Tab-separated table of C-alpha atoms in Angstrom:
chain	number	residue	atom	x	y	z
A	1	VAL	CA	26.531	25.472	39.320
A	2	GLU	CA	23.897	22.981	38.222
A	3	SER	CA	20.829	24.144	36.395
A	4	GLN	CA	18.756	22.393	39.075
A	5	SER	CA	17.222	25.113	41.222
A	6	TYR	CA	14.051	26.234	42.915
A	7	VAL	CA	12.515	29.455	44.128
A	8	ALA	CA	10.962	30.109	47.539
A	9	LEU	CA	8.661	33.114	47.890
A	10	ASN	CA	6.948	34.873	50.770
A	11	GLU	CA	5.449	38.309	51.321
A	12	ASN	CA	8.722	40.199	51.676
A	13	SER	CA	11.472	37.971	50.260
A	14	ALA	CA	12.337	35.656	47.402
A	15	CYS	CA	15.140	33.127	47.240
A	16	MET	CA	16.507	31.241	44.272
A	17	TRP	CA	18.501	28.158	45.234
A	18	THR	CA	20.989	26.363	43.035
A	19	ARG	CA	23.292	23.423	43.709
A	20	GLY	CA	27.049	23.353	43.125
A	21	THR	CA	28.086	20.930	40.399
A	22	LEU	CA	31.025	19.504	42.344
A	23	THR	CA	30.261	20.227	45.998
A	24	LYS	CA	26.494	19.534	45.770
A	25	THR	CA	26.093	22.423	48.215
A	26	TRP	CA	22.945	24.510	47.988
A	27	VAL	CA	23.543	28.246	47.614
A	28	GLY	CA	20.706	30.738	47.699
A	29	PHE	CA	20.419	34.263	46.365
A	30	VAL	CA	17.988	36.103	48.622
A	31	PHE	CA	16.127	39.284	47.697
A	32	PHE	CA	14.300	41.252	50.399
A	33	TYR	CA	11.690	43.775	49.330
A	34	THR	CA	8.915	45.927	50.730
A	35	LYS	CA	5.528	44.283	51.285
A	36	LYS	CA	3.603	46.985	49.434
A	37	ALA	CA	3.807	47.854	45.741
A	38	PRO	CA	5.973	48.857	43.975
A	39	HIS	CA	7.970	46.338	46.089
A	40	LYS	CA	11.326	48.041	46.312
A	41	ILE	CA	14.307	45.761	46.975
A	42	THR	CA	15.748	46.609	50.384
A	43	SER	CA	18.701	44.204	50.443
A	44	ILE	CA	20.291	41.255	48.685
A	45	GLY	CA	22.120	38.380	50.379
A	46	VAL	CA	23.651	34.970	49.803
A	47	ASP	CA	22.759	31.972	51.960
A	48	ARG	CA	23.969	28.370	51.953
A	49	GLY	CA	23.222	24.964	53.384
A	50	ILE	CA	19.449	25.117	52.989
A	51	THR	CA	17.498	21.852	53.138
A	52	PRO	CA	16.079	21.360	49.631
A	53	PRO	CA	12.528	20.149	49.034
A	54	PRO	CA	12.085	16.356	48.701
A	55	ASP	CA	12.045	16.270	44.904
A	56	LYS	CA	15.379	18.140	44.731
A	57	ARG	CA	17.376	16.035	47.194
A	58	LEU	CA	20.029	13.483	46.390
A	59	THR	CA	18.859	9.894	46.135
A	60	PRO	CA	19.383	8.387	49.592
A	61	ALA	CA	21.871	5.592	50.116
A	62	PRO	CA	19.976	2.277	50.343
A	63	ASP	CA	22.562	0.703	52.651
A	64	GLU	CA	25.828	1.324	54.498
A	65	LYS	CA	27.956	0.025	51.613
A	66	ASN	CA	26.426	2.516	49.191
A	67	LEU	CA	26.760	5.357	51.714
A	68	LYS	CA	30.442	4.561	52.171
A	69	LYS	CA	31.102	4.356	48.407
A	70	ARG	CA	29.318	7.585	47.558
A	71	THR	CA	31.031	9.520	50.350
A	72	ARG	CA	34.407	8.149	49.290
A	73	ASP	CA	33.699	9.073	45.655
A	74	TYR	CA	32.710	12.548	46.803
A	75	LEU	CA	35.974	12.968	48.711
A	76	HIS	CA	37.904	11.776	45.673
A	77	ALA	CA	36.122	14.345	43.483
A	78	LEU	CA	37.036	17.135	45.931
A	79	LYS	CA	40.692	16.070	46.235
A	80	GLY	CA	43.015	18.847	45.128
A	81	THR	CA	40.211	21.417	44.909
A	82	PRO	CA	39.631	24.413	47.221
A	83	PHE	CA	36.379	22.823	48.441
A	84	PHE	CA	37.671	20.379	51.046
A	85	SER	CA	40.707	19.689	53.198
A	86	GLY	CA	40.235	17.573	56.295
A	87	ASN	CA	39.016	14.293	57.775
A	88	VAL	CA	35.595	12.651	57.833
A	89	LEU	CA	34.439	9.774	60.014
A	90	ILE	CA	31.120	7.985	59.581
A	91	ALA	CA	30.096	5.329	62.097
A	92	ARG	CA	26.958	3.468	63.022
A	93	ASN	CA	26.088	1.695	66.252
A	94	GLY	CA	29.691	1.500	67.414
A	95	LYS	CA	31.199	0.494	64.058
A	96	ILE	CA	33.311	2.828	61.914
A	97	LEU	CA	32.149	2.682	58.298
A	98	LEU	CA	34.509	5.267	56.823
A	99	HIS	CA	37.473	7.204	58.189
A	100	GLN	CA	39.204	9.151	55.462
A	101	GLY	CA	40.759	12.495	54.690
A	102	THR	CA	42.412	14.499	51.975
A	103	GLY	CA	44.430	17.693	51.649
A	104	TRP	CA	47.398	19.360	53.300
A	105	ALA	CA	47.816	19.602	57.046
A	106	ASP	CA	50.637	22.035	56.247
A	107	ALA	CA	50.950	23.004	52.585
A	108	GLU	CA	54.264	24.803	53.039
A	109	LYS	CA	55.898	21.744	54.615
A	110	LYS	CA	54.057	19.349	52.278
A	111	GLN	CA	52.563	17.447	55.195
A	112	HIS	CA	49.479	15.460	54.226
A	113	ILE	CA	46.464	15.146	56.483
A	114	ARG	CA	46.481	11.870	58.418
A	115	ARG	CA	43.745	10.169	60.388
A	116	ASP	CA	45.366	11.352	63.617
A	117	THR	CA	45.910	14.954	62.473
A	118	ARG	CA	44.701	17.432	65.067
A	119	PHE	CA	42.303	20.185	64.049
A	120	TYR	CA	41.063	23.219	65.928
A	121	ILE	CA	37.452	22.245	66.663
A	122	ALA	CA	36.174	25.657	67.835
A	123	SER	CA	32.675	25.548	69.350
A	124	VAL	CA	32.359	21.772	69.297
A	125	SER	CA	34.294	22.241	72.572
A	126	LYS	CA	31.124	23.570	74.195
A	127	ILE	CA	29.871	19.991	74.505
A	128	PHE	CA	32.752	19.307	76.928
A	129	VAL	CA	31.741	22.276	79.103
A	130	ALA	CA	28.112	21.150	79.269
A	131	THR	CA	29.164	17.572	80.047
A	132	ALA	CA	31.350	18.762	82.920
A	133	ILE	CA	28.537	20.886	84.372
A	134	LEU	CA	26.068	18.004	84.199
A	135	GLN	CA	28.554	15.644	85.833
A	136	LEU	CA	28.727	18.059	88.758
A	137	TYR	CA	24.930	18.142	88.781
A	138	ASP	CA	24.988	14.350	89.036
A	139	ARG	CA	27.268	14.685	92.066
A	140	GLY	CA	24.867	17.110	93.740
A	141	LEU	CA	27.296	20.030	93.580
A	142	LEU	CA	25.015	22.337	91.587
A	143	GLN	CA	21.501	22.670	90.159
A	144	PRO	CA	20.498	24.082	86.747
A	145	GLY	CA	18.408	26.677	88.572
A	146	ASP	CA	21.292	27.932	90.737
A	147	PRO	CA	22.102	31.630	90.181
A	148	LEU	CA	25.497	32.722	88.933
A	149	SER	CA	25.999	34.730	92.140
A	150	LYS	CA	26.180	31.487	94.140
A	151	PHE	CA	29.448	30.574	92.422
A	152	ILE	CA	30.991	33.920	91.442
A	153	PRO	CA	30.061	36.461	94.172
A	154	ALA	CA	32.225	39.162	92.561
A	155	TYR	CA	30.121	39.199	89.399
A	156	PRO	CA	27.779	42.215	89.206
A	157	ARG	CA	24.793	41.219	91.329
A	158	HIS	CA	22.205	42.897	89.113
A	159	ILE	CA	23.163	40.274	86.508
A	160	ALA	CA	24.364	37.354	88.610
A	161	ASP	CA	21.221	37.142	90.735
A	162	GLN	CA	19.064	36.762	87.601
A	163	VAL	CA	21.230	34.483	85.466
A	164	THR	CA	21.205	30.758	86.265
A	165	VAL	CA	23.299	27.807	85.142
A	166	HIS	CA	20.415	26.916	82.836
A	167	HIS	CA	20.579	30.315	81.129
A	168	LEU	CA	24.321	29.963	80.559
A	169	LEU	CA	23.990	26.460	79.124
A	170	THR	CA	21.224	27.505	76.717
A	171	HIS	CA	22.712	30.853	75.562
A	172	THR	CA	19.772	32.750	77.024
A	173	SER	CA	21.668	34.956	79.506
A	174	GLY	CA	22.379	37.779	77.063
A	175	ILE	CA	25.921	38.143	78.492
A	176	GLU	CA	27.925	39.072	75.415
A	177	LEU	CA	30.795	41.553	75.003
A	178	ASP	CA	31.832	41.102	71.365
A	179	GLU	CA	31.382	44.801	70.653
A	180	ILE	CA	34.222	45.773	73.030
A	181	PRO	CA	37.560	45.684	71.105
A	182	GLU	CA	39.667	45.807	74.285
A	183	PHE	CA	37.843	42.790	75.693
A	184	ASN	CA	38.369	40.811	72.489
A	185	ALA	CA	42.048	41.755	72.299
A	186	ALA	CA	42.851	40.791	75.908
A	187	GLU	CA	44.956	37.674	76.548
A	188	PRO	CA	43.930	36.127	79.869
A	189	HIS	CA	46.186	33.507	81.475
A	190	ASN	CA	43.430	31.467	83.100
A	191	ILE	CA	39.657	31.183	83.291
A	192	GLN	CA	39.374	33.333	86.394
A	193	GLU	CA	41.018	36.164	84.440
A	194	MET	CA	38.440	35.636	81.682
A	195	VAL	CA	35.713	36.246	84.224
A	196	GLU	CA	37.519	39.291	85.640
A	197	LEU	CA	37.703	40.755	82.142
A	198	GLN	CA	33.950	40.382	81.793
A	199	ILE	CA	33.431	42.173	85.105
A	200	ARG	CA	35.768	44.974	84.017
A	201	TYR	CA	34.067	45.661	80.681
A	202	ILE	CA	30.412	45.041	81.538
A	203	PRO	CA	29.856	48.762	82.387
A	204	GLN	CA	30.738	49.603	78.759
A	205	VAL	CA	27.819	47.569	77.376
A	206	LYS	CA	24.520	49.388	77.825
A	207	GLU	CA	22.418	46.217	77.702
A	208	LEU	CA	24.488	44.752	80.537
A	209	SER	CA	24.837	47.846	82.680
A	210	GLU	CA	21.043	48.238	82.478
A	211	TYR	CA	20.414	44.498	82.556
A	212	THR	CA	17.141	42.640	82.189
A	213	LEU	CA	17.265	38.898	81.631
A	214	PRO	CA	16.330	38.387	77.953
A	215	GLY	CA	15.547	34.673	78.216
A	216	GLU	CA	15.885	34.298	74.443
A	217	TYR	CA	18.589	32.440	72.516
A	218	ASN	CA	21.620	34.617	71.788
A	219	TYR	CA	24.784	32.604	71.115
A	220	THR	CA	27.678	33.668	73.331
A	221	ASN	CA	31.125	32.438	74.313
A	222	GLU	CA	31.118	34.505	77.491
A	223	GLY	CA	28.448	32.298	79.044
A	224	TYR	CA	30.573	29.204	78.543
A	225	ALA	CA	33.601	30.866	80.132
A	226	LEU	CA	31.413	31.456	83.191
A	227	LEU	CA	30.327	27.803	83.150
A	228	ALA	CA	33.966	26.699	83.084
A	229	ARG	CA	34.641	28.886	86.119
A	230	ILE	CA	31.671	27.248	87.872
A	231	VAL	CA	33.307	23.868	87.149
A	232	GLU	CA	36.452	25.126	88.881
A	233	VAL	CA	34.567	26.447	91.894
A	234	CYS	CA	32.543	23.264	92.372
A	235	SER	CA	35.282	20.732	91.632
A	236	GLY	CA	38.170	22.522	93.318
A	237	MET	CA	40.436	22.021	90.319
A	238	ASP	CA	41.478	23.834	87.162
A	239	TYR	CA	38.880	23.432	84.397
A	240	TRP	CA	41.268	21.818	81.931
A	241	THR	CA	42.490	19.404	84.600
A	242	TYR	CA	38.888	18.456	85.375
A	243	VAL	CA	38.029	17.864	81.715
A	244	LYS	CA	41.137	15.765	81.178
A	245	ARG	CA	40.428	13.531	84.187
A	246	HIS	CA	36.677	13.191	83.822
A	247	ILE	CA	36.107	13.356	80.048
A	248	PHE	CA	39.230	13.013	77.899
A	249	GLU	CA	40.914	10.169	79.802
A	250	PRO	CA	37.759	8.053	80.405
A	251	CYS	CA	37.032	8.277	76.673
A	252	GLY	CA	40.597	7.437	75.634
A	253	MET	CA	41.022	10.810	73.910
A	254	LYS	CA	44.828	10.851	73.708
A	255	ASN	CA	44.999	13.445	70.915
A	256	THR	CA	42.657	16.042	72.413
A	257	VAL	CA	44.246	19.016	74.190
A	258	PRO	CA	43.606	22.711	74.869
A	259	VAL	CA	45.748	24.907	72.638
A	260	HIS	CA	48.136	26.013	75.382
A	261	LEU	CA	49.011	22.397	76.220
A	262	ASN	CA	49.542	21.149	72.670
A	263	GLN	CA	52.928	19.404	72.751
A	264	GLN	CA	52.750	18.055	69.185
A	265	PRO	CA	52.458	21.080	66.886
A	266	GLY	CA	53.988	19.018	64.070
A	267	ASN	CA	50.840	16.883	63.962
A	268	THR	CA	48.470	19.846	64.090
A	269	ALA	CA	46.790	21.217	60.980
A	270	VAL	CA	47.478	24.747	59.823
A	271	GLY	CA	44.302	26.623	58.901
A	272	TYR	CA	43.710	28.188	55.484
A	273	SER	CA	41.294	31.010	54.795
A	274	ASN	CA	40.260	33.667	52.318
A	275	ARG	CA	39.092	35.699	55.290
A	276	ARG	CA	41.160	38.232	57.194
A	277	PRO	CA	41.675	36.928	60.772
A	278	ALA	CA	41.185	40.341	62.398
A	279	ASP	CA	37.681	41.043	61.082
A	280	GLY	CA	36.576	38.112	58.915
A	281	ALA	CA	36.543	40.224	55.729
A	282	TYR	CA	37.441	38.752	52.324
A	283	PRO	CA	40.194	41.067	51.031
A	284	THR	CA	41.634	38.833	48.277
A	285	ALA	CA	41.034	35.614	46.415
A	286	GLY	CA	44.247	34.120	47.798
A	287	GLN	CA	44.386	31.990	50.926
A	288	THR	CA	46.190	32.916	54.132
A	289	ALA	CA	47.772	30.372	56.452
A	290	ILE	CA	46.271	30.551	59.959
A	291	HIS	CA	48.478	29.378	62.829
A	292	ILE	CA	46.706	29.048	66.182
A	293	ALA	CA	48.981	30.621	68.808
A	294	GLN	CA	50.285	27.746	70.931
A	295	ASN	CA	51.046	30.040	73.864
A	296	SER	CA	47.573	31.579	74.152
A	297	PHE	CA	45.409	30.237	76.967
A	298	ALA	CA	42.566	28.070	75.662
A	299	HIS	CA	39.051	29.458	75.865
A	300	PRO	CA	36.720	26.695	77.122
A	301	ALA	CA	34.121	27.619	74.511
A	302	GLY	CA	36.418	26.769	71.614
A	303	GLY	CA	40.125	26.434	72.366
A	304	VAL	CA	40.666	22.720	71.748
A	305	PHE	CA	42.584	20.618	69.232
A	306	SER	CA	41.161	17.179	68.538
A	307	THR	CA	40.895	14.408	65.948
A	308	THR	CA	37.987	12.683	64.264
A	309	GLY	CA	38.894	9.468	66.088
A	310	ASP	CA	38.932	11.115	69.499
A	311	LEU	CA	35.606	12.848	68.916
A	312	TRP	CA	34.066	9.562	67.853
A	313	ALA	CA	35.325	7.929	71.063
A	314	PHE	CA	33.784	10.799	73.030
A	315	SER	CA	30.463	10.665	71.188
A	316	GLU	CA	30.248	6.892	71.671
A	317	ARG	CA	30.458	7.258	75.440
A	318	LEU	CA	28.344	10.390	75.672
A	319	PHE	CA	25.449	9.206	73.512
A	320	SER	CA	25.419	5.736	75.069
A	321	GLY	CA	24.886	7.316	78.497
A	322	LYS	CA	28.283	6.409	79.965
A	323	LEU	CA	29.360	9.939	80.932
A	324	LEU	CA	26.104	11.207	82.465
A	325	SER	CA	23.164	9.917	84.423
A	326	ALA	CA	19.917	9.295	82.553
A	327	ARG	CA	18.479	12.436	84.185
A	328	SER	CA	21.342	14.662	83.013
A	329	PHE	CA	21.485	13.097	79.568
A	330	GLU	CA	17.803	13.854	79.081
A	331	LEU	CA	18.378	17.501	80.050
A	332	MET	CA	21.271	17.765	77.598
A	333	THR	CA	19.326	16.329	74.669
A	334	GLN	CA	15.973	18.015	75.342
A	335	SER	CA	14.954	21.055	73.306
A	336	GLN	CA	15.416	23.749	75.941
A	337	VAL	CA	15.097	26.862	73.789
A	338	PRO	CA	14.087	27.459	70.142
A	339	VAL	CA	16.751	28.762	67.766
A	340	PHE	CA	14.857	28.847	64.488
A	341	GLU	CA	12.450	26.605	62.596
A	342	ASN	CA	13.304	22.920	63.110
A	343	SER	CA	16.259	23.821	65.311
A	344	SER	CA	16.680	24.262	69.037
A	345	TYR	CA	19.394	24.156	71.700
A	346	GLY	CA	19.680	21.790	74.645
A	347	TYR	CA	22.509	21.888	77.163
A	348	GLY	CA	25.616	22.332	75.017
A	349	LEU	CA	24.002	20.573	72.050
A	350	ARG	CA	22.267	21.688	68.910
A	351	ILE	CA	19.056	19.707	68.337
A	352	ASP	CA	17.764	19.733	64.775
A	353	LYS	CA	15.005	18.106	62.799
A	354	SER	CA	16.631	17.133	59.510
A	355	THR	CA	15.826	15.158	56.375
A	356	ALA	CA	17.523	12.198	58.092
A	357	GLY	CA	15.669	12.566	61.392
A	358	THR	CA	16.693	14.116	64.699
A	359	VAL	CA	20.299	15.326	64.977
A	360	TRP	CA	22.185	15.993	68.206
A	361	GLY	CA	25.536	17.731	67.884
A	362	HIS	CA	27.436	20.947	67.409
A	363	GLY	CA	29.374	22.856	64.811
A	364	GLY	CA	32.475	24.968	65.153
A	365	ASP	CA	33.878	27.804	63.060
A	366	LYS	CA	37.023	29.888	63.307
A	367	VAL	CA	38.911	31.639	60.542
A	368	GLY	CA	40.734	28.809	58.749
A	369	PHE	CA	38.909	25.957	60.526
A	370	ASN	CA	35.465	24.371	60.424
A	371	SER	CA	34.102	21.393	62.341
A	372	ARG	CA	30.918	19.403	62.744
A	373	LEU	CA	29.814	16.578	65.041
A	374	ASP	CA	26.403	15.040	64.265
A	375	TYR	CA	24.701	12.099	65.970
A	376	TYR	CA	21.445	10.650	64.659
A	377	PRO	CA	19.754	8.884	67.610
A	378	GLU	CA	17.008	7.298	65.529
A	379	SER	CA	19.383	5.511	63.139
A	380	GLY	CA	22.578	5.314	65.223
A	381	TYR	CA	24.773	7.191	62.745
A	382	THR	CA	27.633	9.444	63.829
A	383	VAL	CA	29.158	11.871	61.310
A	384	ILE	CA	32.263	13.860	62.281
A	385	VAL	CA	34.005	16.258	59.902
A	386	LEU	CA	37.084	18.317	60.806
A	387	CYS	CA	38.592	20.734	58.276
A	388	ASN	CA	41.339	23.313	57.994
A	389	LYS	CA	39.406	25.489	55.555
A	390	ASP	CA	36.400	27.776	56.045
A	391	GLN	CA	32.858	26.321	56.011
A	392	VAL	CA	33.683	23.080	54.165
A	393	ALA	CA	32.960	20.764	57.130
A	394	LYS	CA	29.374	21.974	56.993
A	395	ASN	CA	29.163	21.240	53.280
A	396	LEU	CA	30.397	17.665	53.630
A	397	ALA	CA	28.266	16.928	56.708
A	398	ASP	CA	25.183	18.222	54.879
A	399	PHE	CA	26.043	16.063	51.861
A	400	VAL	CA	26.189	12.955	54.058
A	401	GLN	CA	22.950	13.964	55.761
A	402	GLU	CA	21.176	13.998	52.395
A	403	LEU	CA	22.405	10.463	51.721
A	404	LEU	CA	21.195	9.026	55.025
A	405	TYR	CA	18.008	7.041	55.249
A	406	ARG	CA	14.748	8.966	55.193
A	407	SER	CA	11.177	7.899	55.738
């Protein structure tokens, strides 16, 4: 790591940040201690991706040419290292400035990553769900304030009468079943079965069996499965059929498919991870190849393969207002609920205040894959990074963010 570092202190924690020599990623060592003397240390952690203070940041790129060169040089420096494998696309106001990748799509078969290589994009897929819901709102088929019980009468009424479409879109419903192993291990064949599984296991979660609407942000995939089912109920068609007809095809997204419909596995990246897929633990220093099961039914909250080019085509239409009405687009990009300092959530979008201005977008993470889609409305930049390694999309997207213009 570089010697460049800084320390942040408050009444019960201290953090020393240092920057990686090659990756330029900020890593922090955090110490938590009691407020009163003798200030015993209660825990120690490691954090990453912090926004450094102004005097510690990289010198911003003065123009597009410099931004392109420095990002390309950065990719070249990471080539052949464990710190990046994937594709990056940087565009501005409808013009692609850089579209480049490096690494193995499949190391065993010696297949290099290409511009059209498909990656598992994980939670970036949530933007598609929110777009579909807002399209139906534009057609007058639903309202953000409609209760869940209006669309799924079989859902437990003590929950469904309180939870609205708005709560599902903003992750404020509190419907989350991650602690139930049987629920996580189930393999539903369609979205209706996903909902039925929720209904079956809700009695095993105390907070849900004795439900009170929390109204606070609590990230959940279950809420987005319910939204996809609402799309089916309102549109009269299978969710994935709806998304293909009303989002993928209008945007020209020919390489974007749910995992169970992927007919080109040879052009799909294999994931690589130091984590154990079952529990996310780090058992060894070696990397494990992660193959996404092609026969498993795609979860709407994350089960999509796509390319950097396709996601750029989607973002161009979405952020230029061609997929939604002005009313719906404003709802999507408004700060609906706080997440943490300088960060909030809209409808299917993360909304951040960054060193480069406002950012609309989403990230995605699954063992062996990492993705990021960022749009900067004030400057017109789009940054898309898709990777088949853990966490490295975030690192590269944050590097580019530091280079972008700042006031």
